[in-house]
mmCIF file with all atom_site columns, C-alpha atoms in Angstrom:
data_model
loop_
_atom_site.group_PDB
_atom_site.id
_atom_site.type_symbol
_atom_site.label_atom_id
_atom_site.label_alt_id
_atom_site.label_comp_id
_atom_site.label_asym_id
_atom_site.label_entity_id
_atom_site.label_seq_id
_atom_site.pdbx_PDB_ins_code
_atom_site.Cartn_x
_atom_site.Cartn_y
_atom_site.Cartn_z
_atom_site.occupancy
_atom_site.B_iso_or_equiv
_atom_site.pdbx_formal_charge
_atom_site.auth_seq_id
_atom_site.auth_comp_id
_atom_site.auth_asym_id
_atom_site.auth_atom_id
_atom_site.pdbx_PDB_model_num
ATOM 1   C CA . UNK D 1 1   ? 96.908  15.078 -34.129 1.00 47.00 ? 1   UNK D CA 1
ATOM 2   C CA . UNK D 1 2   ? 95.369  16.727 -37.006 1.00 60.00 ? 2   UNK D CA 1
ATOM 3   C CA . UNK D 1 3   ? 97.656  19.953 -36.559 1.00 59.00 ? 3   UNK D CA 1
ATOM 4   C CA . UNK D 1 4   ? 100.728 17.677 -37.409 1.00 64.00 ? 4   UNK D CA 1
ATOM 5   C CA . UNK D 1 5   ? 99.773  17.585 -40.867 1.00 74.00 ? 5   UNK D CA 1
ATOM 6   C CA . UNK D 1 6   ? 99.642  21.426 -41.338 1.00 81.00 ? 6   UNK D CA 1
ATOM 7   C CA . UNK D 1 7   ? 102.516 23.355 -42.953 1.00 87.00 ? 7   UNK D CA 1
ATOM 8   C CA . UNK D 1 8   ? 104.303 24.398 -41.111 1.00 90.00 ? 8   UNK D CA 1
ATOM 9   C CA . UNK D 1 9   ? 103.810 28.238 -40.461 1.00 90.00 ? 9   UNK D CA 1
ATOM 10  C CA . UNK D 1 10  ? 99.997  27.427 -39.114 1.00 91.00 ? 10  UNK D CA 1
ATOM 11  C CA . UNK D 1 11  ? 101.056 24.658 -37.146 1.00 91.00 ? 11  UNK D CA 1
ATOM 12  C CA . UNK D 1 12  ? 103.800 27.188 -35.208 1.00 94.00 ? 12  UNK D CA 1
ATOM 13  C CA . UNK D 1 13  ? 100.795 29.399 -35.155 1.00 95.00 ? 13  UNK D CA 1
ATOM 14  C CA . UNK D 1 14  ? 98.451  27.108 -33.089 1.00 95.00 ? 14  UNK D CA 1
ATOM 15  C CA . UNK D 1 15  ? 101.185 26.287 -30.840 1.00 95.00 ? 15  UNK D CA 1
ATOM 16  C CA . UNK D 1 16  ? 102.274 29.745 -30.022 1.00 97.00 ? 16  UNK D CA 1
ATOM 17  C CA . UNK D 1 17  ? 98.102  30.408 -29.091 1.00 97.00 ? 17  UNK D CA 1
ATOM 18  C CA . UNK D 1 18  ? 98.089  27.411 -27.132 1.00 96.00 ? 18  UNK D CA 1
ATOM 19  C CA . UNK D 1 19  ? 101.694 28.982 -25.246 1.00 97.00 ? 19  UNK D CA 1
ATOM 20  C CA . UNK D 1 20  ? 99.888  32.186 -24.933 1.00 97.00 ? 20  UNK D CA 1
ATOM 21  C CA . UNK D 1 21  ? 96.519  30.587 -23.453 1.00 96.00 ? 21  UNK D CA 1
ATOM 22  C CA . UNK D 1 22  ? 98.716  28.398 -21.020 1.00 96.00 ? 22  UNK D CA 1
ATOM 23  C CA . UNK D 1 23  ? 100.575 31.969 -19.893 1.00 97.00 ? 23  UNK D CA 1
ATOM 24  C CA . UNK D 1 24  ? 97.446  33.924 -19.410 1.00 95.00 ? 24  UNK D CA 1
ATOM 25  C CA . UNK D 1 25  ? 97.714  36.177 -22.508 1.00 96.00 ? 25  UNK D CA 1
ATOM 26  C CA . UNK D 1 26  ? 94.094  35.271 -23.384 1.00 96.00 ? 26  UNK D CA 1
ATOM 27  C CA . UNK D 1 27  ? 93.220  37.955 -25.782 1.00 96.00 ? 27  UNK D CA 1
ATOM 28  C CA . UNK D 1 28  ? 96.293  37.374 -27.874 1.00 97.00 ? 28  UNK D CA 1
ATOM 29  C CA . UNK D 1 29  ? 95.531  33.516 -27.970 1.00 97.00 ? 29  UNK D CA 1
ATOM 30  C CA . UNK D 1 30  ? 91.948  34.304 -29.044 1.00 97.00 ? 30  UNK D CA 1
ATOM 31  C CA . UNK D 1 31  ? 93.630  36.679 -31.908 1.00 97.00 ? 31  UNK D CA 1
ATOM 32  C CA . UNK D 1 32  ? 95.878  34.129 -33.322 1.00 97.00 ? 32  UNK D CA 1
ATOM 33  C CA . UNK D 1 33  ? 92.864  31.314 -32.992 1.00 97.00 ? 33  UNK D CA 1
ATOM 34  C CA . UNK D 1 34  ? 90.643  33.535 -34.819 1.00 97.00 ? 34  UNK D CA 1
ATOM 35  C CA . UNK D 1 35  ? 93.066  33.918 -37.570 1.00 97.00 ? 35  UNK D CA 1
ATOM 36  C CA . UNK D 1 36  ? 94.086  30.394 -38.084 1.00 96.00 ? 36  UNK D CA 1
ATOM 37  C CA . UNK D 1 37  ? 90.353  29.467 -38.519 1.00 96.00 ? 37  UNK D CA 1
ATOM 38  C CA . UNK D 1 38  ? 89.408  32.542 -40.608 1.00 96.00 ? 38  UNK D CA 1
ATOM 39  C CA . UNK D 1 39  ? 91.599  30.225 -43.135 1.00 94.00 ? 39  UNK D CA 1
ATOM 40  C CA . UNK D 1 40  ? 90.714  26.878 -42.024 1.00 93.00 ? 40  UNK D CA 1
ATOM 41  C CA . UNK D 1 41  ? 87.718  26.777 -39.993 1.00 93.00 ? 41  UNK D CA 1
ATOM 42  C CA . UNK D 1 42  ? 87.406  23.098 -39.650 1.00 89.00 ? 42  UNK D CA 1
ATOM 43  C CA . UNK D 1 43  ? 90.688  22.726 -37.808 1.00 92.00 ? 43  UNK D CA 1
ATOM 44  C CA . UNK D 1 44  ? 89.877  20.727 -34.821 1.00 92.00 ? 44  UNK D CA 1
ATOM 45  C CA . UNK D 1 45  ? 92.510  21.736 -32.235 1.00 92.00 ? 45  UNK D CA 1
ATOM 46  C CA . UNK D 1 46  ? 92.232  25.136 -33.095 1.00 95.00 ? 46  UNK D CA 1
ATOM 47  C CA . UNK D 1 47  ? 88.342  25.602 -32.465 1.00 96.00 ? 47  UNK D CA 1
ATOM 48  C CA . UNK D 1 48  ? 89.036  23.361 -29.230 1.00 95.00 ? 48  UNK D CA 1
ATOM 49  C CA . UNK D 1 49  ? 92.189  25.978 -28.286 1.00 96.00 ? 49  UNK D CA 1
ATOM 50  C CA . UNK D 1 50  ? 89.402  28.841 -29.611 1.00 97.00 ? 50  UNK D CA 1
ATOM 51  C CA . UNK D 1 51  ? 86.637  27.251 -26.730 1.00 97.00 ? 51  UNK D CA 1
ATOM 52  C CA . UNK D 1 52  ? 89.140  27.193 -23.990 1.00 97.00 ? 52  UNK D CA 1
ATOM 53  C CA . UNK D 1 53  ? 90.673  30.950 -24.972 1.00 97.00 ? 53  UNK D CA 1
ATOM 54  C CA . UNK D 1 54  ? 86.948  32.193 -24.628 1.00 97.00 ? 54  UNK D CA 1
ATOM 55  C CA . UNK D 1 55  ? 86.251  30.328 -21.455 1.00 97.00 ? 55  UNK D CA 1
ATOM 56  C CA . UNK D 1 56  ? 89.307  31.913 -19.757 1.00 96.00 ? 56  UNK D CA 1
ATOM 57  C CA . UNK D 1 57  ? 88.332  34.889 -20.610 1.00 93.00 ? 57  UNK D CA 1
ATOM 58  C CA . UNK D 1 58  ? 84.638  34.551 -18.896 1.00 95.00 ? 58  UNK D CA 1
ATOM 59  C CA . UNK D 1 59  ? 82.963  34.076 -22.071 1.00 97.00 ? 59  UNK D CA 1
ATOM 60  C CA . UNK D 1 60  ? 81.024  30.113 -21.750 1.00 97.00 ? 60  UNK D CA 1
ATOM 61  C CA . UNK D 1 61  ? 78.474  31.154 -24.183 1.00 97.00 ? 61  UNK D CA 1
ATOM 62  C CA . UNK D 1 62  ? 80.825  32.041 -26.715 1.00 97.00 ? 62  UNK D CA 1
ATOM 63  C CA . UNK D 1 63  ? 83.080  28.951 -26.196 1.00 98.00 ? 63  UNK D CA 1
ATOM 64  C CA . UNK D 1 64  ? 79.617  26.732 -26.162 1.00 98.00 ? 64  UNK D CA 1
ATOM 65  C CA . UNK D 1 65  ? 78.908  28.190 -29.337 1.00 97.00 ? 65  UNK D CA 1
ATOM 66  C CA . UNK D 1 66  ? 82.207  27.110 -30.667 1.00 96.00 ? 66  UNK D CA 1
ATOM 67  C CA . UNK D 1 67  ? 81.931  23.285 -29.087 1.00 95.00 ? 67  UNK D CA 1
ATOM 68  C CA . UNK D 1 68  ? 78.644  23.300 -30.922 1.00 94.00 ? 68  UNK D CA 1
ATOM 69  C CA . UNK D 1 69  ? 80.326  23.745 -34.276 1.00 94.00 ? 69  UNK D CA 1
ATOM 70  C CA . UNK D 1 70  ? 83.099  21.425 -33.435 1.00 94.00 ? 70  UNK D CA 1
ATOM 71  C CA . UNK D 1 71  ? 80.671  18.572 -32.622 1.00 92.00 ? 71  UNK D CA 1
ATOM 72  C CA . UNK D 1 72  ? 78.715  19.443 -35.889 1.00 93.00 ? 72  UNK D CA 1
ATOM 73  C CA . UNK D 1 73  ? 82.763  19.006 -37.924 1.00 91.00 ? 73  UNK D CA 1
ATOM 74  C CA . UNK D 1 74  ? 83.800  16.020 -35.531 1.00 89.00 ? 74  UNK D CA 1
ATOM 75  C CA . UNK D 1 75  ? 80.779  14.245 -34.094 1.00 88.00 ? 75  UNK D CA 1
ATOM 76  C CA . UNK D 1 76  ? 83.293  10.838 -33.310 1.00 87.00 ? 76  UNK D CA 1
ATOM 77  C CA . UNK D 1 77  ? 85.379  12.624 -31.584 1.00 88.00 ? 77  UNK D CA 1
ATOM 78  C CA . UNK D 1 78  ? 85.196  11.587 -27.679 1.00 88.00 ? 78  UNK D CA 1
ATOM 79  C CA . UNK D 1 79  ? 87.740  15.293 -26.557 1.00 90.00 ? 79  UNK D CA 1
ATOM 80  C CA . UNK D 1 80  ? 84.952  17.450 -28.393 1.00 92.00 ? 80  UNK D CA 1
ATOM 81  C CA . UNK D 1 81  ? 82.171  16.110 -26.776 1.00 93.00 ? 81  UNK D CA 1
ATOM 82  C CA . UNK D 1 82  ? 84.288  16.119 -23.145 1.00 95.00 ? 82  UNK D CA 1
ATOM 83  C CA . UNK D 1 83  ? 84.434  19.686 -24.002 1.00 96.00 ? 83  UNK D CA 1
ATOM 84  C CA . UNK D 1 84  ? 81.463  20.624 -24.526 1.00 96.00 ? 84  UNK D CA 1
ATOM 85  C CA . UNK D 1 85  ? 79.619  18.890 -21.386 1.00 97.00 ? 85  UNK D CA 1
ATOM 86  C CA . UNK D 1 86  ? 82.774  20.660 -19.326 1.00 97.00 ? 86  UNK D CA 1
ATOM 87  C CA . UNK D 1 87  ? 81.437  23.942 -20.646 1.00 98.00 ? 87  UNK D CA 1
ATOM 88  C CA . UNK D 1 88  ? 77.436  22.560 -19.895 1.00 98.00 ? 88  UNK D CA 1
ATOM 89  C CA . UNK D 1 89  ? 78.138  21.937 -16.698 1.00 98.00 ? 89  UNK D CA 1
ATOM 90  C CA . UNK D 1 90  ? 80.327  25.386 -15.969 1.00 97.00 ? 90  UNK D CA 1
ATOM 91  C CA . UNK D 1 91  ? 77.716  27.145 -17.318 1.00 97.00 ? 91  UNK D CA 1
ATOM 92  C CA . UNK D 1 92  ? 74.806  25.311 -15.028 1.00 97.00 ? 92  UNK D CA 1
ATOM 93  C CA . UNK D 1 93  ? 73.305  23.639 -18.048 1.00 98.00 ? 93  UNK D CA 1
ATOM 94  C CA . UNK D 1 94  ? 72.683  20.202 -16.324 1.00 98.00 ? 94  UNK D CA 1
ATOM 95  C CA . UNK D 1 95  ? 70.485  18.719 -18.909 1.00 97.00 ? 95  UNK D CA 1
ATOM 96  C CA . UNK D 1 96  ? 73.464  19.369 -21.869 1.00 97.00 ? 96  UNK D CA 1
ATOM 97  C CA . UNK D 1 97  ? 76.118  18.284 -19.535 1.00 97.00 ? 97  UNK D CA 1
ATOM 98  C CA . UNK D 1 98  ? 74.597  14.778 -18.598 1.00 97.00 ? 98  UNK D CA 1
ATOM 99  C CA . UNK D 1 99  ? 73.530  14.329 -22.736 1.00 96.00 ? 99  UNK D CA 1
ATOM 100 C CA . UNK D 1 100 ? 77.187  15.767 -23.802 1.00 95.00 ? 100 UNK D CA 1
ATOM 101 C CA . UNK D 1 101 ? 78.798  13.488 -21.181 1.00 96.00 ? 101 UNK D CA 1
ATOM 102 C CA . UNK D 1 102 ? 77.071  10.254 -21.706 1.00 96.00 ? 102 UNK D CA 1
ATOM 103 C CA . UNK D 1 103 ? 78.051  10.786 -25.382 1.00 93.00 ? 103 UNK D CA 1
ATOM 104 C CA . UNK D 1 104 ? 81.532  11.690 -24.334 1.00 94.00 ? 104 UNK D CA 1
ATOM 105 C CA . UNK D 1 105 ? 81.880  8.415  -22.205 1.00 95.00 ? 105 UNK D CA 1
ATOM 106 C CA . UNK D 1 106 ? 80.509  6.790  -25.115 1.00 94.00 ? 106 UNK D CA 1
ATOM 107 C CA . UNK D 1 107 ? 83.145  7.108  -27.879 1.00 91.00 ? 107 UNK D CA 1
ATOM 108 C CA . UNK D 1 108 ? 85.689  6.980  -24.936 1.00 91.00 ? 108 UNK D CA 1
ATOM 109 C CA . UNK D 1 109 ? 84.771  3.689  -23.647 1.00 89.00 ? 109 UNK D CA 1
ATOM 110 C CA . UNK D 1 110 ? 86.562  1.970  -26.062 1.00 85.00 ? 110 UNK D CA 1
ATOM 111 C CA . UNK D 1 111 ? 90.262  2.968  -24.920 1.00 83.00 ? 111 UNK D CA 1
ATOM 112 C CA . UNK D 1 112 ? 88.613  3.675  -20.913 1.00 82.00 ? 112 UNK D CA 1
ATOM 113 C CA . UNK D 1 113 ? 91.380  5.745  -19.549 1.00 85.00 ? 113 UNK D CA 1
ATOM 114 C CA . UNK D 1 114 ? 91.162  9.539  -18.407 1.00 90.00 ? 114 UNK D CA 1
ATOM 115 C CA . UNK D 1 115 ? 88.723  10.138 -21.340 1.00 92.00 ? 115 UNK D CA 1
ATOM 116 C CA . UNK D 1 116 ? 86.722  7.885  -20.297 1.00 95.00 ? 116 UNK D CA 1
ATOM 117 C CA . UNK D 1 117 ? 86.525  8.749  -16.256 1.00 95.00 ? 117 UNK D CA 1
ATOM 118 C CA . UNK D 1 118 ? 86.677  13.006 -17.169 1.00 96.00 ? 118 UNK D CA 1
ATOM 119 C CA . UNK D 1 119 ? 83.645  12.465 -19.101 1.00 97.00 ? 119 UNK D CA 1
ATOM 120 C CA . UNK D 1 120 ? 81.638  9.947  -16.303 1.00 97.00 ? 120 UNK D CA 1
ATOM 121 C CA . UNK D 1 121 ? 83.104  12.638 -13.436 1.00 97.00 ? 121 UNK D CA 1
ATOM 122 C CA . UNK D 1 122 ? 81.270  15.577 -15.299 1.00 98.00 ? 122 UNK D CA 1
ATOM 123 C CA . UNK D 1 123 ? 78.075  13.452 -15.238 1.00 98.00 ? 123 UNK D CA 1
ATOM 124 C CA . UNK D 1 124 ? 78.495  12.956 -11.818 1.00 98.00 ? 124 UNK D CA 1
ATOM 125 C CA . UNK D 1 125 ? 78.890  16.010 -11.126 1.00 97.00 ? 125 UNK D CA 1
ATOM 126 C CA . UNK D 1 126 ? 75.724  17.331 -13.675 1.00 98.00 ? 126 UNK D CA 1
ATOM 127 C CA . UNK D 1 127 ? 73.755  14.315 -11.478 1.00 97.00 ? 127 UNK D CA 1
ATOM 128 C CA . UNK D 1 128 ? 74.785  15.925 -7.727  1.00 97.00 ? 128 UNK D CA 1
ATOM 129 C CA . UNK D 1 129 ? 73.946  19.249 -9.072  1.00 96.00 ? 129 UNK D CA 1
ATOM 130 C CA . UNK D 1 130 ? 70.656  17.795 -10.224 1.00 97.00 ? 130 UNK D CA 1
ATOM 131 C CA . UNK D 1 131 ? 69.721  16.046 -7.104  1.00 96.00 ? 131 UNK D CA 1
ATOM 132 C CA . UNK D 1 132 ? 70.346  12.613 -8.078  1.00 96.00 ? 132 UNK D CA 1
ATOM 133 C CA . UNK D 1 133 ? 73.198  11.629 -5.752  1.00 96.00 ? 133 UNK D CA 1
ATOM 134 C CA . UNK D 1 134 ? 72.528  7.520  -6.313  1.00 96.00 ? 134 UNK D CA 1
ATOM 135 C CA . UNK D 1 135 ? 73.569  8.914  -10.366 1.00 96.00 ? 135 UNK D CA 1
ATOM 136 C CA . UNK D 1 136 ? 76.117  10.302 -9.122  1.00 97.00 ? 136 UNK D CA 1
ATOM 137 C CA . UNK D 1 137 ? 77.614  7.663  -7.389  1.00 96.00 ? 137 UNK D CA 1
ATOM 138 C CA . UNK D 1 138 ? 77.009  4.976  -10.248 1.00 96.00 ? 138 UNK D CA 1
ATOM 139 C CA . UNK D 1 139 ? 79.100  7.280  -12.747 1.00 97.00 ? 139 UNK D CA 1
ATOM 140 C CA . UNK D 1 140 ? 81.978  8.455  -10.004 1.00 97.00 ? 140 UNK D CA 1
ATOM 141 C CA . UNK D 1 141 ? 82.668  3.716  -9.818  1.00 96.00 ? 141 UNK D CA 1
ATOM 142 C CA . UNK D 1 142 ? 82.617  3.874  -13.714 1.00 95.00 ? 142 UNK D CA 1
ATOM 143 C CA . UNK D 1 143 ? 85.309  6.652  -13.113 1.00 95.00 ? 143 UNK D CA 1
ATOM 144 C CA . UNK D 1 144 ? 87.319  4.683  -10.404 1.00 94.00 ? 144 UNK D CA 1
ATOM 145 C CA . UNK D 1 145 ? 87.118  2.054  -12.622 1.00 92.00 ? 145 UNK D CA 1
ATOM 146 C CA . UNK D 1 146 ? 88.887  3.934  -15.458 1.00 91.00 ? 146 UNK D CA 1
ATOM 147 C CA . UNK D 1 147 ? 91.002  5.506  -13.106 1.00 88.00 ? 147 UNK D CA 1
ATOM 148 C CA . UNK D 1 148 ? 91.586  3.461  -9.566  1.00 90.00 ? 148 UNK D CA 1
ATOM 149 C CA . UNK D 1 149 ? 94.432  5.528  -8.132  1.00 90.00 ? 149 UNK D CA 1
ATOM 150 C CA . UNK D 1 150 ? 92.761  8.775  -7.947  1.00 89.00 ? 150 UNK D CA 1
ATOM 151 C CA . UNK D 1 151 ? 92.137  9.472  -4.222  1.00 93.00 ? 151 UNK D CA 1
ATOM 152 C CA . UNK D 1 152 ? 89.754  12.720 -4.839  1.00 93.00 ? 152 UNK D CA 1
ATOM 153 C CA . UNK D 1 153 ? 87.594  10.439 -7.280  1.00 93.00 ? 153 UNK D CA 1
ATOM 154 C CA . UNK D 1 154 ? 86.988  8.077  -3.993  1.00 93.00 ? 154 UNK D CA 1
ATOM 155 C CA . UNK D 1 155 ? 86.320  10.995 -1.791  1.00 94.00 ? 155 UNK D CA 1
ATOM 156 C CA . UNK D 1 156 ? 83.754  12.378 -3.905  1.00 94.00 ? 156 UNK D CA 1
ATOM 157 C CA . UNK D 1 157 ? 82.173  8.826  -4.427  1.00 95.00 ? 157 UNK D CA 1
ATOM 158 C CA . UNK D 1 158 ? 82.056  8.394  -0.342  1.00 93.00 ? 158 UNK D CA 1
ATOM 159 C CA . UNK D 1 159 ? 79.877  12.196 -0.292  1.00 94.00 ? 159 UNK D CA 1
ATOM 160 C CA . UNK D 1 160 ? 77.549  10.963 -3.476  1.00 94.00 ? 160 UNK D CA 1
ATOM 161 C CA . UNK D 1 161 ? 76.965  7.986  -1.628  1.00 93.00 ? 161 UNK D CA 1
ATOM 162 C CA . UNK D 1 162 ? 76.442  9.875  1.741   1.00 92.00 ? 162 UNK D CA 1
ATOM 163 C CA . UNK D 1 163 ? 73.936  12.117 -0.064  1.00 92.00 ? 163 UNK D CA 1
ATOM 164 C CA . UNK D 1 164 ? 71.829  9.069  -1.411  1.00 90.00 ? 164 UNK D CA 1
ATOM 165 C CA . UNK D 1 165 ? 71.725  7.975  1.706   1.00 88.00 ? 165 UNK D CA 1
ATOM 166 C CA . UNK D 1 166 ? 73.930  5.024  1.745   1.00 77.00 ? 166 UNK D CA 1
ATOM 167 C CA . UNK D 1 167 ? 76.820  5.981  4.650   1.00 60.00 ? 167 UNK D CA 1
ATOM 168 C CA . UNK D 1 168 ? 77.859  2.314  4.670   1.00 50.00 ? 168 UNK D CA 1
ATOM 169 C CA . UNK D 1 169 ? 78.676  1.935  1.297   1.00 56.00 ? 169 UNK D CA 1
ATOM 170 C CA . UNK D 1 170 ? 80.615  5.582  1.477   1.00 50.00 ? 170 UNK D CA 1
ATOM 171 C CA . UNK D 1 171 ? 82.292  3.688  4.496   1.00 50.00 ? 171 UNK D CA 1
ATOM 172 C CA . UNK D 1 172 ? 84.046  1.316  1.842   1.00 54.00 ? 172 UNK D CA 1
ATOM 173 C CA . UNK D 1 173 ? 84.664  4.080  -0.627  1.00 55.00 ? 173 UNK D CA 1
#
C-alpha cells in the first residue's frame, strides 16, 4: 500500500479522511483529501479516497474526473480501473463501464478473487442495462467462478439468463 511508505503525519492524514468518509463527514474527508494531494498529487489511495468522498457527496462527474487522472498515474492498477467503471456505470455511462470493466477484469485476472468478479459483475450489470442479457450472463459465471459462494451472484445469473431467454439454464443457476 503505497500510503505505508509516507511519513508519517500524511499517512495519519489519509487515514483520518478515510475515518471521516466511512462516518459520513463527507465534506471534511474531501478537505483533508484535497490537501494531501495539493502536496502530492500522485498519491494513489488518496485520489481513490478523493473519488469516493465526491461520489458520496452526489458529485459522479467530479469523482469520474478524478478516476480519469488516476488511470492516467496508475494505468496497471486493476482497483483504479474497478473504480472508475463503478462510477461509469452509476452515472449511466454503459459504453465506459463495459471498456473500464473489461480492463479492470483484465489486470485482475491474474490473482481472480473479488477483483476479479467486482469488475465482471459491473459488466454484467453495464450489459443488462444495455440490453444484452446473454452478456450478462457470460460475465455474472466468470464472477461465480471467482467467487462460488456468493448466493446474490447466482440469483442475478438465474434473471440474466431468464432475460435472454434461457429459463432452463436459470433453472440450474
Amino acid at each position: 500500500d503505497d500510503v505505508l511508505l509516507l511519513p508519517e503525519d500524511v499517512r495519519e492524514e489519509v487515514q483520518d479522511a478515510e475515518l471521516d468518509l466511512r462516518e459520513g463527514r463527507t465534506e471534511q474527508a474531501e478537505r483533508r483529501l484535497r490537501a494531501v494531494l495539493a502536496d502530492r498529487p500522485s498519491l494513489l489511495r488518496a485520489r481513490q479516497s478523493l473519488a469516493l468522498a465526491l461520489r458520496a457527496r452526489g458529485d459522479l462527474d467530479g469523482a469520474r474526473a478524478i478516476a480519469t487522472v488516476s488511470r492516467q498515474l496508475d494505468p496497471d492498477e486493476p482497483e483504479v480501473a474497478l473504480l472508475a467503471a463503478q462510477l461509469a456505470l452509476e452515472a449511466g455511462d454503459l459504453a465506459a463501464a463495459v471498456e473500464e470493466a473489461r480492463e479492470a477484469a483484465r489486470r485482475a485476472a491474474k490473482e481472480g478473487g473479488p477483483a476479479f468478479a467486482a469488475a465482471c459483475v459491473i459488466r454484467a450489470r453495464a450489459e443488462r442495462q444495455r440490453g444484452r442479457p446473454d452478456r450478462a450472463a457470460r460475465e455474472l459465471r466468470k464472477a461465480l467462478a471467482a467467487h462460488p459462494e456468493d448466493e446474490e451472484l447466482r440469483v442475478e445469473l438465474a434473471e440474466a439468463l431468464a432475460a435472454a431467454g434461457r429459463g432452463a439454464s436459470a433453472a440450474g443457476a
